């Protein structure tokens, strides 16, 4: 739905609820409640019909037109620019960034401050370098620079290749899934037509900036690169990054691409960066290190600090420490030991009471030992190269997850129904009614647990008025047969309002907000609590209307029972519920913290994680490998 239609439906739902309440409780003017509710129900459905995008099927259901795709490209470029600009600031990539330089296979040297110009000349580039050499940083700076200049033409989309499995899907199919996942507004058929993301890829209105070919498993890299070459031939713009040795091992060239190798930092660049980012006292403590680098430019310490990642780590770790300990050859005999020490010091220094300087940016002090254990679990977890909140469920066995989720929802729904029926009708039937309702909810939850992402509505089920009308009529007839016309009208109208709100709030209307973990989770939470509250009011009003004249407290009981039942019906197919089940189960076992999203955001602020769209990532693969205990051993002859 467009933003205008979305807001109109929201206003209409609120007015319908207020008018329904007025008709029920303001009876001084001789208004017949049944007549009032009947007219209101018909008027509400007519109102929905006026704003139902499905009724304009030429726009809502047809393939995206050129105008639709032009609008999507413009909006996507703005959203991506806001997203990556914000992330670059969070990573501290300001004007004082190290100016990375490279050598080109074509013989032309280059620097990171001129990366946009280099790409505009070549249109296809491969950035190679060792771990921590700044490949991801250059890719992000290039993406931001191109988006700064974007007027028309294809939009650069920066994606981590660690989330792609070449054995499962084609690279363009994977890119399409990522676009829908990070930017769900592309499913807005009214604004962008059907299959907008698919057509953006098919018509090459976006082009990939693929980061981390080396993060694909070794046995799959050659096939992955061949698939990339087929999907994006020499006439298509392309950016690819990889570690040098892993790319050379593949032996598959990228046609018409300028292959550039990022060069290591020399001692003057290292010293200049560390001096610029330290106060005079701290800079003085670095002088013995600078002298050592000048005397041994090819030594173990110079080699360890030759990458932007290591220099940044050193600056953070020794902002209030003594860097001269790095001169201890017994403790740090080689590059590997220095890098591991810096990573360990980053993680240990970020958490616990000792990290006072860092905690000013975090929401709370996290215990160091627990934080390291939680991060290690995330680093080792299958499918967690990107730490996406909706993928946390993969860390729990599917059977356990389904049983836990179904048991919880079945209990909530069954208790809600039994509680209401215990006072609304014969108490002896309440346990059996609650048990039956609980089993139905549990069965629905078991079915929903294996479906993953909810499938988009098709055909008539995309219609706002049809779905709301059918659901409201079916439930209203059932309640009307049991408790009378007034109860049926109240419940039916309430269900119709709840469904209409789900249509209006379930998806973002436009590509106007940069994707983030908090924002994607907020969308699911809004849908949950909206449906819960609406059904709570519906059941409260129905209970008061049917049983209020004879029993006190029925309105409150109806509100509470409706809230419980509404919650169970709202969360069945939402990712937030299954994330919550998995998070609680893992927290009980000590694998993850109770406040997982707060912890992840704090870890990002403290420099251990970074954000990539709707996901978190470890600051660098070296950090993840160290925490997971999977760093490859360096050969003895190197």
XYZ file of C-alpha atoms in Angstrom, residues 331-565:
235
model
C 55.509 -13.305 24.068
C 54.906 -12.266 20.461
C 57.261 -14.287 18.247
C 55.391 -13.830 14.971
C 52.642 -11.965 13.161
C 49.967 -14.480 14.107
C 50.537 -14.064 17.830
C 50.352 -10.263 17.543
C 47.097 -10.361 15.564
C 45.516 -12.827 17.989
C 46.569 -10.659 20.918
C 45.027 -7.539 19.370
C 41.743 -9.329 18.655
C 41.604 -10.767 22.167
C 42.389 -7.375 23.660
C 39.665 -5.728 21.573
C 37.000 -8.145 22.833
C 38.226 -8.226 26.441
C 38.675 -4.469 26.576
C 35.219 -3.747 25.212
C 33.378 -5.613 27.952
C 33.564 -5.752 31.714
C 34.371 -3.061 34.258
C 37.805 -2.399 32.800
C 36.446 -0.988 29.571
C 35.304 2.225 31.231
C 36.323 4.424 28.320
C 34.268 2.349 25.937
C 31.243 1.832 28.150
C 30.171 5.452 27.704
C 28.876 4.378 24.295
C 27.215 1.164 25.461
C 23.871 0.852 27.223
C 25.267 -1.280 30.041
C 28.332 -3.124 31.319
C 28.393 -6.701 30.034
C 30.363 -9.370 31.940
C 33.562 -10.027 30.010
C 33.606 -13.818 30.268
C 29.952 -14.156 29.323
C 30.235 -11.677 26.459
C 33.135 -13.607 24.993
C 31.218 -16.883 25.329
C 28.143 -15.395 23.635
C 30.201 -13.981 20.780
C 32.020 -17.284 20.357
C 28.671 -19.072 20.077
C 27.531 -16.632 17.381
C 30.859 -16.996 15.573
C 30.547 -20.778 15.480
C 26.820 -20.998 14.769
C 25.899 -22.442 11.390
C 24.582 -19.875 8.971
C 25.597 -16.968 11.162
C 28.219 -15.358 8.920
C 25.692 -12.552 8.989
C 24.109 -12.276 12.429
C 20.494 -11.789 11.377
C 18.002 -11.892 14.236
C 15.516 -13.977 12.251
C 18.202 -16.628 11.619
C 18.904 -17.191 15.318
C 16.213 -19.895 15.154
C 18.639 -21.994 13.085
C 20.786 -22.426 16.196
C 17.991 -24.450 17.807
C 17.098 -27.883 16.462
C 14.002 -27.570 14.291
C 12.011 -30.140 16.269
C 12.797 -28.490 19.591
C 11.929 -25.067 18.216
C 8.586 -26.271 16.835
C 7.641 -28.062 20.059
C 8.632 -25.168 22.303
C 6.815 -22.592 20.172
C 3.701 -24.728 19.799
C 3.593 -25.561 23.523
C 3.893 -21.898 24.511
C 1.269 -20.647 22.060
C -1.085 -23.542 22.750
C -0.888 -22.845 26.482
C -1.518 -19.109 26.067
C -4.437 -19.600 23.682
C -5.965 -22.471 25.652
C -5.796 -20.656 28.991
C -7.322 -17.551 27.440
C -10.305 -19.453 26.041
C -10.770 -21.610 29.151
C -10.605 -18.580 31.448
C -13.302 -16.772 29.501
C -15.535 -19.839 29.144
C -15.256 -20.629 32.859
C -17.280 -17.481 33.617
C -19.173 -17.077 30.374
C -20.876 -20.487 30.314
C -20.925 -23.731 32.237
C -17.637 -24.036 34.138
C -17.457 -27.797 33.709
C -16.942 -27.413 29.947
C -14.256 -24.738 30.291
C -11.252 -27.121 30.621
C -12.296 -29.108 27.588
C -12.977 -25.979 25.557
C -9.588 -24.567 26.525
C -7.864 -27.862 25.742
C -9.467 -28.010 22.305
C -8.526 -24.397 21.575
C -4.978 -24.984 22.822
C -4.554 -28.045 20.626
C -5.796 -26.142 17.578
C -3.405 -23.274 18.229
C -0.524 -25.689 18.872
C -1.264 -27.540 15.616
C -1.284 -24.235 13.719
C 2.011 -23.280 15.377
C 3.607 -26.608 14.424
C 2.582 -26.022 10.828
C 3.847 -22.426 10.859
C 7.197 -23.382 12.398
C 8.332 -25.131 9.250
C 7.258 -22.533 6.735
C 10.068 -20.022 7.306
C 9.252 -16.801 5.531
C 5.522 -16.197 5.039
C 4.453 -16.567 1.459
C 3.084 -13.456 -0.228
C -0.663 -13.317 -0.754
C -1.787 -14.269 -4.231
C -4.812 -13.308 -6.290
C -7.906 -12.294 -4.378
C -6.159 -12.879 -1.038
C -4.192 -9.697 -1.684
C -7.470 -7.795 -1.386
C -7.867 -5.708 1.751
C -11.651 -5.665 1.649
C -12.128 -9.332 0.685
C -9.846 -10.765 3.377
C -11.190 -8.430 6.060
C -14.792 -9.085 5.029
C -14.456 -12.875 4.862
C -12.632 -13.132 8.197
C -15.017 -10.758 9.966
C -18.120 -12.401 8.547
C -17.018 -15.949 9.397
C -16.104 -15.158 12.998
C -19.116 -12.866 13.440
C -21.552 -15.549 12.295
C -20.045 -18.068 14.693
C -20.301 -15.732 17.679
C -23.720 -14.537 16.599
C -25.055 -18.087 16.568
C -23.724 -18.682 20.086
C -24.337 -15.382 21.843
C -26.664 -13.285 19.732
C -26.601 -10.730 16.952
C -24.932 -7.944 18.945
C -22.015 -10.131 20.012
C -21.583 -11.402 16.465
C -21.523 -7.867 15.056
C -19.016 -6.635 17.642
C -16.630 -9.561 17.167
C -17.005 -9.637 13.378
C -16.341 -5.912 13.039
C -13.386 -6.170 15.411
C -11.821 -9.008 13.438
C -12.265 -7.029 10.212
C -10.541 -4.035 11.800
C -7.688 -6.257 13.058
C -7.123 -7.758 9.594
C -7.196 -4.320 7.970
C -4.584 -3.092 10.441
C -2.372 -6.067 9.617
C -2.560 -5.124 5.950
C -1.651 -1.533 6.744
C 1.166 -2.259 9.200
C 2.685 -5.577 8.133
C 4.955 -4.109 5.442
C 6.785 -0.875 4.985
C 4.949 1.253 2.446
C 7.903 2.808 0.667
C 11.671 2.563 0.337
C 12.245 5.558 2.578
C 14.025 4.083 5.599
C 17.530 2.585 5.640
C 17.399 -1.051 6.608
C 18.589 -1.990 10.102
C 18.080 -4.878 12.557
C 15.970 -2.753 14.905
C 13.735 -1.510 12.115
C 13.053 -4.939 10.606
C 12.212 -6.332 14.054
C 9.994 -3.339 14.844
C 7.808 -4.159 11.835
C 7.008 -7.588 13.254
C 6.449 -6.241 16.757
C 3.981 -3.629 15.528
C 1.992 -6.323 13.739
C 1.957 -8.500 16.873
C 0.773 -5.914 19.356
C -1.673 -4.270 16.980
C -3.495 -7.537 16.377
C -3.344 -8.451 20.069
C -4.765 -5.157 21.297
C -7.530 -5.020 18.704
C -8.744 -8.527 19.517
C -8.467 -7.730 23.213
C -10.854 -4.807 22.799
C -13.131 -6.916 20.598
C -13.477 -9.731 23.131
C -13.807 -7.257 26.002
C -16.660 -5.440 24.277
C -18.355 -8.707 23.334
C -18.060 -10.070 26.872
C -19.441 -6.872 28.341
C -22.293 -6.791 25.824
C -23.332 -10.431 26.238
C -22.649 -11.072 29.928
C -22.294 -7.606 31.427
C -25.927 -7.199 32.470
C -25.725 -10.377 34.599
C -22.082 -10.666 35.690
C -19.588 -8.090 36.874
C -15.977 -8.073 35.692
C -16.734 -9.619 32.298
C -15.360 -6.649 30.358
C -11.981 -6.958 32.064
C -11.993 -10.717 31.671
C -12.855 -10.360 27.994
C -10.012 -7.861 27.537
C -7.478 -10.183 29.172
C -8.667 -13.305 27.353
C -8.840 -11.458 24.050
C -5.289 -10.188 24.516
C -4.030 -13.739 25.065
C -5.923 -15.199 22.131
